[in-house]
CSV table of N, CA and C in Angstrom, one decimal:
chain,number,residue,atom,x,y,z
A,1,MET,N,1.2,-4.7,15.9
A,1,MET,CA,-0.2,-4.4,15.6
A,1,MET,C,-0.2,-3.8,14.2
A,2,ASP,N,-1.1,-4.2,13.4
A,2,ASP,CA,-1.2,-3.7,12.0
A,2,ASP,C,-1.8,-2.3,12.0
A,3,ASN,N,-1.0,-1.3,12.0
A,3,ASN,CA,-1.5,0.1,12.0
A,3,ASN,C,-2.2,0.4,10.7
A,4,ASN,N,-1.9,-0.3,9.6
A,4,ASN,CA,-2.6,-0.1,8.3
A,4,ASN,C,-4.1,-0.3,8.5
A,5,PHE,N,-4.5,-1.3,9.2
A,5,PHE,CA,-5.9,-1.6,9.4
A,5,PHE,C,-6.5,-0.7,10.4
A,6,PHE,N,-5.8,-0.5,11.5
A,6,PHE,CA,-6.4,0.3,12.6
A,6,PHE,C,-6.2,1.8,12.4
A,7,GLY,N,-5.1,2.1,11.7
A,7,GLY,CA,-4.7,3.5,11.7
A,7,GLY,C,-4.1,3.9,13.0
A,8,ASP,N,-3.7,5.2,13.1
A,8,ASP,CA,-3.1,5.6,14.3
A,8,ASP,C,-3.9,6.9,14.9
A,9,THR,N,-5.0,7.2,14.3
A,9,THR,CA,-5.8,8.4,14.7
A,9,THR,C,-7.0,7.9,15.5
A,10,PHE,N,-7.0,8.4,16.8
A,10,PHE,CA,-8.1,8.0,17.7
A,10,PHE,C,-8.5,9.3,18.4
A,11,VAL,N,-9.4,9.2,19.4
A,11,VAL,CA,-9.8,10.4,20.1
A,11,VAL,C,-9.9,9.9,21.6
A,12,ASN,N,-9.5,10.9,22.5
A,12,ASN,CA,-9.7,10.6,23.9
A,12,ASN,C,-10.5,11.8,24.5
A,13,LYS,N,-10.6,11.9,25.8
A,13,LYS,CA,-11.5,12.9,26.4
A,13,LYS,C,-10.9,14.3,26.1
A,14,ASN,N,-9.6,14.4,25.7
A,14,ASN,CA,-9.0,15.7,25.4
A,14,ASN,C,-9.0,16.0,24.0
A,15,GLY,N,-9.5,15.2,23.1
A,15,GLY,CA,-9.6,15.4,21.7
A,15,GLY,C,-8.9,14.4,20.9
A,16,PRO,N,-8.6,14.7,19.6
A,16,PRO,CA,-7.9,13.8,18.7
A,16,PRO,C,-6.5,13.4,19.3
A,17,CYS,N,-6.1,12.2,19.1
A,17,CYS,CA,-4.8,11.7,19.5
A,17,CYS,C,-4.3,10.7,18.6
A,18,LYS,N,-2.9,10.5,18.5
A,18,LYS,CA,-2.3,9.5,17.7
A,18,LYS,C,-1.7,8.5,18.7
A,19,ILE,N,-1.8,7.2,18.3
A,19,ILE,CA,-1.3,6.1,19.2
A,19,ILE,C,-0.7,5.1,18.2
A,20,LYS,N,0.5,4.7,18.6
A,20,LYS,CA,1.2,3.6,17.9
A,20,LYS,C,0.9,2.3,18.6
A,21,LEU,N,-0.1,1.6,18.1
A,21,LEU,CA,-0.5,0.4,18.8
A,21,LEU,C,0.6,-0.7,18.9
A,22,SER,N,1.5,-0.6,17.9
A,22,SER,CA,2.6,-1.6,17.9
A,22,SER,C,3.5,-1.5,19.1
A,23,ASP,N,3.5,-0.4,19.8
A,23,ASP,CA,4.3,-0.2,21.0
A,23,ASP,C,3.7,-0.8,22.2
A,24,MET,N,2.5,-1.2,22.1
A,24,MET,CA,1.8,-1.8,23.3
A,24,MET,C,2.0,-3.3,23.3
A,25,LYS,N,2.2,-3.9,24.5
A,25,LYS,CA,2.3,-5.3,24.7
A,25,LYS,C,1.0,-6.1,24.4
A,26,VAL,N,-0.1,-5.5,24.8
A,26,VAL,CA,-1.4,-6.1,24.6
A,26,VAL,C,-2.4,-5.0,24.1
A,27,VAL,N,-3.1,-5.3,23.1
A,27,VAL,CA,-4.2,-4.3,22.6
A,27,VAL,C,-5.5,-5.0,22.6
A,28,VAL,N,-6.5,-4.3,23.2
A,28,VAL,CA,-7.8,-4.8,23.4
A,28,VAL,C,-8.8,-3.9,22.8
A,29,LEU,N,-9.8,-4.4,22.1
A,29,LEU,CA,-10.9,-3.6,21.6
A,29,LEU,C,-12.1,-3.8,22.6
A,30,TYR,N,-12.7,-2.7,23.0
A,30,TYR,CA,-13.9,-2.8,23.9
A,30,TYR,C,-15.1,-2.3,23.2
A,31,PHE,N,-16.0,-3.2,22.8
A,31,PHE,CA,-17.2,-2.8,22.1
A,31,PHE,C,-18.3,-2.6,23.1
A,32,CYS,N,-18.8,-1.4,23.2
A,32,CYS,CA,-19.8,-1.1,24.2
A,32,CYS,C,-20.6,0.2,23.9
A,33,ALA,N,-21.6,0.5,24.7
A,33,ALA,CA,-22.3,1.7,24.6
A,33,ALA,C,-23.0,2.1,25.9
A,34,SER,N,-23.2,3.4,26.1
A,34,SER,CA,-23.8,3.9,27.4
A,34,SER,C,-25.3,3.5,27.5
A,35,TRP,N,-25.9,3.2,26.5
A,35,TRP,CA,-27.4,2.8,26.6
A,35,TRP,C,-27.5,1.3,26.9
A,36,CYS,N,-26.4,0.6,27.1
A,36,CYS,CA,-26.4,-0.9,27.4
A,36,CYS,C,-26.1,-1.1,28.8
A,37,PRO,N,-27.2,-1.5,29.7
A,37,PRO,CA,-26.9,-1.7,31.1
A,37,PRO,C,-25.7,-2.6,31.4
A,38,PRO,N,-25.5,-3.7,30.8
A,38,PRO,CA,-24.4,-4.5,31.1
A,38,PRO,C,-23.0,-3.8,30.8
A,39,CYS,N,-23.0,-3.0,29.8
A,39,CYS,CA,-21.8,-2.2,29.5
A,39,CYS,C,-21.6,-1.2,30.6
A,40,VAL,N,-22.6,-0.5,31.0
A,40,VAL,CA,-22.5,0.5,32.1
A,40,VAL,C,-22.0,-0.1,33.4
A,41,ASN,N,-22.5,-1.3,33.6
A,41,ASN,CA,-22.1,-2.0,34.9
A,41,ASN,C,-20.6,-2.5,34.8
A,42,PHE,N,-20.1,-2.9,33.6
A,42,PHE,CA,-18.8,-3.5,33.4
A,42,PHE,C,-17.7,-2.4,33.2
A,43,THR,N,-18.0,-1.3,32.6
A,43,THR,CA,-17.0,-0.3,32.3
A,43,THR,C,-16.2,0.1,33.5
A,44,PRO,N,-16.8,0.4,34.7
A,44,PRO,CA,-15.9,0.8,35.9
A,44,PRO,C,-14.9,-0.3,36.3
A,45,THR,N,-15.3,-1.6,36.1
A,45,THR,CA,-14.4,-2.7,36.4
A,45,THR,C,-13.3,-2.7,35.4
A,46,LEU,N,-13.6,-2.5,34.2
A,46,LEU,CA,-12.5,-2.4,33.1
A,46,LEU,C,-11.6,-1.2,33.3
A,47,VAL,N,-12.1,-0.1,33.7
A,47,VAL,CA,-11.3,1.1,34.0
A,47,VAL,C,-10.3,0.8,35.2
A,48,GLU,N,-10.8,0.1,36.2
A,48,GLU,CA,-10.0,-0.2,37.4
A,48,GLU,C,-8.9,-1.2,36.9
A,49,PHE,N,-9.3,-2.2,36.1
A,49,PHE,CA,-8.3,-3.2,35.6
A,49,PHE,C,-7.2,-2.5,34.7
A,50,TYR,N,-7.6,-1.6,33.8
A,50,TYR,CA,-6.7,-0.9,33.0
A,50,TYR,C,-5.7,0.0,33.8
A,51,ASN,N,-6.3,0.7,34.8
A,51,ASN,CA,-5.4,1.5,35.6
A,51,ASN,C,-4.4,0.7,36.4
A,52,ASP,N,-4.9,-0.4,37.0
A,52,ASP,CA,-4.0,-1.3,37.8
A,52,ASP,C,-2.9,-1.9,36.9
A,53,VAL,N,-3.2,-2.4,35.7
A,53,VAL,CA,-2.3,-3.0,34.8
A,53,VAL,C,-1.2,-2.0,34.4
A,54,ASN,N,-1.6,-0.8,34.1
A,54,ASN,CA,-0.7,0.2,33.6
A,54,ASN,C,-0.1,1.1,34.7
A,55,LEU,N,-0.3,0.7,36.0
A,55,LEU,CA,0.1,1.6,37.1
A,55,LEU,C,1.6,2.0,37.0
A,56,GLU,N,2.5,1.0,36.8
A,56,GLU,CA,3.9,1.3,36.8
A,56,GLU,C,4.4,1.6,35.4
A,57,THR,N,4.0,0.8,34.4
A,57,THR,CA,4.4,0.9,33.0
A,57,THR,C,3.2,0.7,32.1
A,58,LYS,N,3.1,1.6,31.1
A,58,LYS,CA,2.0,1.4,30.1
A,58,LYS,C,2.3,0.2,29.3
A,59,GLN,N,1.5,-0.8,29.4
A,59,GLN,CA,1.7,-2.0,28.6
A,59,GLN,C,0.4,-2.6,27.9
A,60,LEU,N,-0.7,-2.0,28.3
A,60,LEU,CA,-2.0,-2.4,27.8
A,60,LEU,C,-2.7,-1.2,27.2
A,61,GLU,N,-3.2,-1.4,26.0
A,61,GLU,CA,-4.1,-0.3,25.4
A,61,GLU,C,-5.4,-0.9,25.1
A,62,ILE,N,-6.4,-0.2,25.6
A,62,ILE,CA,-7.8,-0.5,25.2
A,62,ILE,C,-8.3,0.5,24.3
A,63,ILE,N,-8.9,0.1,23.2
A,63,ILE,CA,-9.5,1.0,22.2
A,63,ILE,C,-11.0,0.8,22.3
A,64,TRP,N,-11.8,1.9,22.6
A,64,TRP,CA,-13.2,1.8,22.7
A,64,TRP,C,-13.8,1.8,21.2
A,65,VAL,N,-14.6,0.8,20.9
A,65,VAL,CA,-15.3,0.8,19.7
A,65,VAL,C,-16.8,1.0,20.0
A,66,SER,N,-17.2,2.3,19.8
A,66,SER,CA,-18.5,2.7,20.3
A,66,SER,C,-19.7,2.3,19.5
A,67,TYR,N,-20.8,2.0,20.2
A,67,TYR,CA,-22.1,1.7,19.6
A,67,TYR,C,-23.0,2.9,19.9
A,68,GLU,N,-22.5,4.0,20.3
A,68,GLU,CA,-23.3,5.2,20.6
A,68,GLU,C,-24.1,5.7,19.4
A,69,GLU,N,-25.3,6.2,19.7
A,69,GLU,CA,-26.2,6.6,18.6
A,69,GLU,C,-26.0,8.1,18.3
A,70,SER,N,-25.3,8.9,19.1
A,70,SER,CA,-25.1,10.3,18.8
A,70,SER,C,-23.7,10.7,19.3
A,71,GLU,N,-23.2,11.7,18.7
A,71,GLU,CA,-21.9,12.3,19.0
A,71,GLU,C,-21.9,12.8,20.5
A,72,SER,N,-23.0,13.3,21.0
A,72,SER,CA,-23.1,13.8,22.4
A,72,SER,C,-23.0,12.7,23.3
A,73,GLN,N,-23.7,11.6,23.1
A,73,GLN,CA,-23.6,10.4,23.9
A,73,GLN,C,-22.2,9.8,23.9
A,74,PHE,N,-21.6,9.8,22.7
A,74,PHE,CA,-20.2,9.3,22.6
A,74,PHE,C,-19.3,10.1,23.5
A,75,LYS,N,-19.3,11.4,23.4
A,75,LYS,CA,-18.4,12.3,24.1
A,75,LYS,C,-18.7,12.2,25.6
A,76,LYS,N,-19.9,12.1,26.0
A,76,LYS,CA,-20.2,11.9,27.4
A,76,LYS,C,-19.7,10.6,28.0
A,77,TYR,N,-19.9,9.5,27.3
A,77,TYR,CA,-19.4,8.2,27.8
A,77,TYR,C,-17.9,8.2,27.8
A,78,LEU,N,-17.3,8.8,26.8
A,78,LEU,CA,-15.8,8.8,26.7
A,78,LEU,C,-15.2,9.5,27.9
A,79,GLU,N,-15.8,10.4,28.5
A,79,GLU,CA,-15.3,11.1,29.7
A,79,GLU,C,-15.1,10.1,30.9
A,80,GLU,N,-15.7,8.9,30.8
A,80,GLU,CA,-15.6,7.9,31.9
A,80,GLU,C,-14.4,7.0,31.6
A,81,MET,N,-13.8,7.1,30.5
A,81,MET,CA,-12.8,6.1,30.1
A,81,MET,C,-11.4,6.7,30.0
A,82,PRO,N,-10.4,6.0,30.5
A,82,PRO,CA,-9.0,6.5,30.5
A,82,PRO,C,-8.3,6.1,29.2
A,83,TRP,N,-9.0,5.4,28.3
A,83,TRP,CA,-8.4,5.0,27.1
A,83,TRP,C,-9.0,5.7,25.9
A,84,PRO,N,-8.3,5.6,24.7
A,84,PRO,CA,-8.8,6.3,23.5
A,84,PRO,C,-10.0,5.5,22.8
A,85,ALA,N,-10.6,6.1,21.9
A,85,ALA,CA,-11.7,5.5,21.1
A,85,ALA,C,-11.5,5.7,19.6
A,86,ILE,N,-12.1,4.9,18.9
A,86,ILE,CA,-12.3,5.2,17.4
A,86,ILE,C,-13.4,6.3,17.4
A,87,PRO,N,-13.1,7.4,16.6
A,87,PRO,CA,-14.1,8.5,16.6
A,87,PRO,C,-15.5,8.0,16.2
A,88,HIS,N,-16.5,8.7,16.8
A,88,HIS,CA,-17.9,8.4,16.5
A,88,HIS,C,-18.2,8.4,15.0
A,89,ASN,N,-18.9,7.4,14.5
A,89,ASN,CA,-19.3,7.2,13.1
A,89,ASN,C,-18.1,7.0,12.2
A,90,ASP,N,-16.9,6.7,12.7
A,90,ASP,CA,-15.8,6.3,11.9
A,90,ASP,C,-16.0,5.0,11.1
A,91,LYS,N,-15.6,4.9,9.9
A,91,LYS,CA,-15.9,3.7,9.1
A,91,LYS,C,-15.2,2.5,9.7
A,92,ARG,N,-14.1,2.7,10.5
A,92,ARG,CA,-13.4,1.5,11.1
A,92,ARG,C,-14.3,0.8,12.1
A,93,ILE,N,-15.3,1.4,12.6
A,93,ILE,CA,-16.2,0.7,13.6
A,93,ILE,C,-16.9,-0.5,13.0
A,94,GLN,N,-17.5,-0.2,11.8
A,94,GLN,CA,-18.2,-1.4,11.2
A,94,GLN,C,-17.3,-2.4,10.7
A,95,GLN,N,-16.1,-1.9,10.2
A,95,GLN,CA,-15.1,-2.9,9.7
A,95,GLN,C,-14.6,-3.8,10.9
A,96,LEU,N,-14.5,-3.3,12.1
A,96,LEU,CA,-14.0,-4.1,13.2
A,96,LEU,C,-15.1,-5.0,13.7
A,97,VAL,N,-16.4,-4.5,13.7
A,97,VAL,CA,-17.5,-5.3,14.1
A,97,VAL,C,-17.6,-6.5,13.1
A,98,ASP,N,-17.4,-6.3,11.8
A,98,ASP,CA,-17.5,-7.4,10.8
A,98,ASP,C,-16.3,-8.3,11.0
A,99,LYS,N,-15.1,-7.7,11.1
A,99,LYS,CA,-13.8,-8.6,11.1
A,99,LYS,C,-13.9,-9.5,12.3
A,100,TYR,N,-14.3,-9.0,13.5
A,100,TYR,CA,-14.3,-9.9,14.7
A,100,TYR,C,-15.6,-10.5,15.0
A,101,GLU,N,-16.6,-10.4,14.1
A,101,GLU,CA,-17.9,-11.0,14.2
A,101,GLU,C,-18.5,-10.7,15.6
A,102,ILE,N,-18.6,-9.4,15.9
A,102,ILE,CA,-19.2,-9.0,17.2
A,102,ILE,C,-20.7,-9.1,17.1
A,103,LYS,N,-21.3,-9.9,18.0
A,103,LYS,CA,-22.7,-10.1,17.9
A,103,LYS,C,-23.5,-9.5,19.1
A,104,GLY,N,-22.8,-9.0,20.1
A,104,GLY,CA,-23.4,-8.4,21.3
A,104,GLY,C,-22.4,-7.6,22.1
A,105,ILE,N,-22.9,-6.7,22.9
A,105,ILE,CA,-22.1,-5.9,23.8
A,105,ILE,C,-22.5,-6.1,25.2
A,106,PRO,N,-21.5,-5.9,26.2
A,106,PRO,CA,-20.1,-5.5,26.0
A,106,PRO,C,-19.3,-6.7,25.5
A,107,THR,N,-18.4,-6.5,24.6
A,107,THR,CA,-17.4,-7.5,24.2
A,107,THR,C,-16.0,-6.9,24.3
A,108,VAL,N,-15.1,-7.7,24.9
A,108,VAL,CA,-13.7,-7.3,25.1
A,108,VAL,C,-12.9,-8.3,24.2
A,109,THR,N,-12.3,-7.9,23.2
A,109,THR,CA,-11.5,-8.7,22.3
A,109,THR,C,-10.0,-8.4,22.5
A,110,VAL,N,-9.2,-9.5,22.6
A,110,VAL,CA,-7.8,-9.4,22.7
A,110,VAL,C,-7.2,-9.7,21.4
A,111,LEU,N,-6.3,-8.8,20.9
A,111,LEU,CA,-5.7,-9.0,19.6
A,111,LEU,C,-4.2,-9.5,19.6
A,112,ARG,N,-3.9,-10.2,18.6
A,112,ARG,CA,-2.5,-10.6,18.4
A,112,ARG,C,-1.8,-9.4,17.7
A,113,LYS,N,-0.5,-9.5,17.7
A,113,LYS,CA,0.3,-8.4,17.1
A,113,LYS,C,-0.1,-8.1,15.6
A,114,ASN,N,-0.5,-9.1,14.9
A,114,ASN,CA,-0.9,-8.9,13.5
A,114,ASN,C,-2.3,-8.5,13.3
A,115,GLY,N,-3.0,-8.3,14.4
A,115,GLY,CA,-4.4,-7.8,14.4
A,115,GLY,C,-5.4,-9.0,14.4
A,116,ASP,N,-4.9,-10.2,14.3
A,116,ASP,CA,-5.9,-11.4,14.4
A,116,ASP,C,-6.4,-11.5,15.8
A,117,LEU,N,-7.5,-12.1,15.9
A,117,LEU,CA,-8.1,-12.3,17.2
A,117,LEU,C,-7.4,-13.4,18.1
A,118,ALA,N,-7.0,-13.0,19.3
A,118,ALA,CA,-6.4,-13.9,20.2
A,118,ALA,C,-7.5,-14.5,21.2
A,119,LYS,N,-8.4,-13.6,21.6
A,119,LYS,CA,-9.5,-14.0,22.5
A,119,LYS,C,-10.7,-13.1,22.3
A,120,LYS,N,-11.9,-13.7,22.2
A,120,LYS,CA,-13.0,-12.9,22.0
A,120,LYS,C,-13.8,-12.5,23.3
A,121,ASN,N,-13.7,-13.3,24.3
A,121,ASN,CA,-14.4,-13.0,25.5
A,121,ASN,C,-13.5,-12.7,26.7
A,122,GLY,N,-12.8,-11.6,26.5
A,122,GLY,CA,-11.9,-11.1,27.5
A,122,GLY,C,-12.6,-10.6,28.7
A,123,LYS,N,-13.8,-10.2,28.6
A,123,LYS,CA,-14.6,-9.7,29.7
A,123,LYS,C,-14.6,-10.8,30.9
A,124,GLN,N,-14.8,-12.0,30.5
A,124,GLN,CA,-14.9,-13.1,31.6
A,124,GLN,C,-13.6,-13.2,32.3
A,125,ASP,N,-12.4,-13.0,31.6
A,125,ASP,CA,-11.1,-13.1,32.2
A,125,ASP,C,-11.0,-11.9,33.3
A,126,VAL,N,-11.4,-10.7,32.9
A,126,VAL,CA,-11.3,-9.6,33.8
A,126,VAL,C,-12.2,-9.9,35.1
A,127,LEU,N,-13.4,-10.4,34.9
A,127,LEU,CA,-14.3,-10.7,36.0
A,127,LEU,C,-13.8,-11.8,36.9
A,128,LYS,N,-13.2,-12.8,36.3
A,128,LYS,CA,-12.7,-14.0,37.1
A,128,LYS,C,-11.3,-13.8,37.6
A,129,GLU,N,-10.4,-13.2,36.8
A,129,GLU,CA,-9.0,-13.2,37.2
A,129,GLU,C,-8.5,-11.8,37.7
A,130,GLY,N,-9.3,-10.8,37.5
A,130,GLY,CA,-8.9,-9.5,37.8
A,130,GLY,C,-7.6,-9.1,37.1
A,131,GLU,N,-6.7,-8.5,37.7
A,131,GLU,CA,-5.4,-8.0,37.1
A,131,GLU,C,-4.7,-9.2,36.5
A,132,GLY,N,-4.9,-10.4,37.0
A,132,GLY,CA,-4.2,-11.6,36.4
A,132,GLY,C,-4.6,-11.9,35.0
A,133,ALA,N,-5.7,-11.4,34.5
A,133,ALA,CA,-6.2,-11.5,33.1
A,133,ALA,C,-5.1,-11.0,32.2
A,134,TYR,N,-4.4,-9.9,32.6
A,134,TYR,CA,-3.4,-9.4,31.7
A,134,TYR,C,-2.3,-10.4,31.4
A,135,ASN,N,-1.9,-11.1,32.4
A,135,ASN,CA,-0.8,-12.2,32.1
A,135,ASN,C,-1.3,-13.2,31.2
A,136,LEU,N,-2.6,-13.6,31.3
A,136,LEU,CA,-3.2,-14.6,30.4
A,136,LEU,C,-3.2,-14.1,28.9
A,137,TRP,N,-3.6,-12.8,28.8
A,137,TRP,CA,-3.6,-12.2,27.5
A,137,TRP,C,-2.2,-12.0,26.9
A,138,GLU,N,-1.3,-11.6,27.7
A,138,GLU,CA,0.1,-11.5,27.2
A,138,GLU,C,0.6,-12.8,26.6
A,139,GLU,N,0.3,-13.9,27.3
A,139,GLU,CA,0.7,-15.2,26.8
A,139,GLU,C,0.0,-15.5,25.5
A,140,LEU,N,-1.2,-15.3,25.4
A,140,LEU,CA,-2.0,-15.5,24.2
A,140,LEU,C,-1.5,-14.7,23.0
A,141,VAL,N,-1.2,-13.5,23.3
A,141,VAL,CA,-0.7,-12.6,22.2
A,141,VAL,C,0.6,-13.0,21.7
A,142,ASN,N,1.4,-13.6,22.5
A,142,ASN,CA,2.8,-14.0,22.1
A,142,ASN,C,2.9,-15.4,21.7
A,143,SER,N,1.8,-16.2,21.8
A,143,SER,CA,1.8,-17.6,21.3
A,143,SER,C,1.4,-17.6,19.9
A,144,GLU,N,1.7,-18.7,19.2
A,144,GLU,CA,1.4,-18.8,17.8
A,144,GLU,C,0.0,-19.4,17.7
């Protein structure tokens, strides 16, 4: 994963954290917000998926790319997520929205090791395949 583009500084419910994305087998960006009913409905499913996939060995990292309007909303919604986020109002948020041409939320994007898009609609995989979506993504990430 291209840490130059993403950086290694994120935030989780405990505060600032550093993550080396290149150590993860699969990296996913989750574009969503607490004011979006479809996001609120999907987030618990994604949390369960994330916890199941990483039960024995951490192999999947999800990074939340927030559409929250305020820092307080951001912090409150982050409490529901076991993964890190790009900090509220960080310039990387708009860069990622532009790079991956995000048009609506919730959007789950699966990334290749170089940061290129492997799959834009990972949400459907999670809903249809459950934990099996991870295997599909791992194949995509490792294919040319």
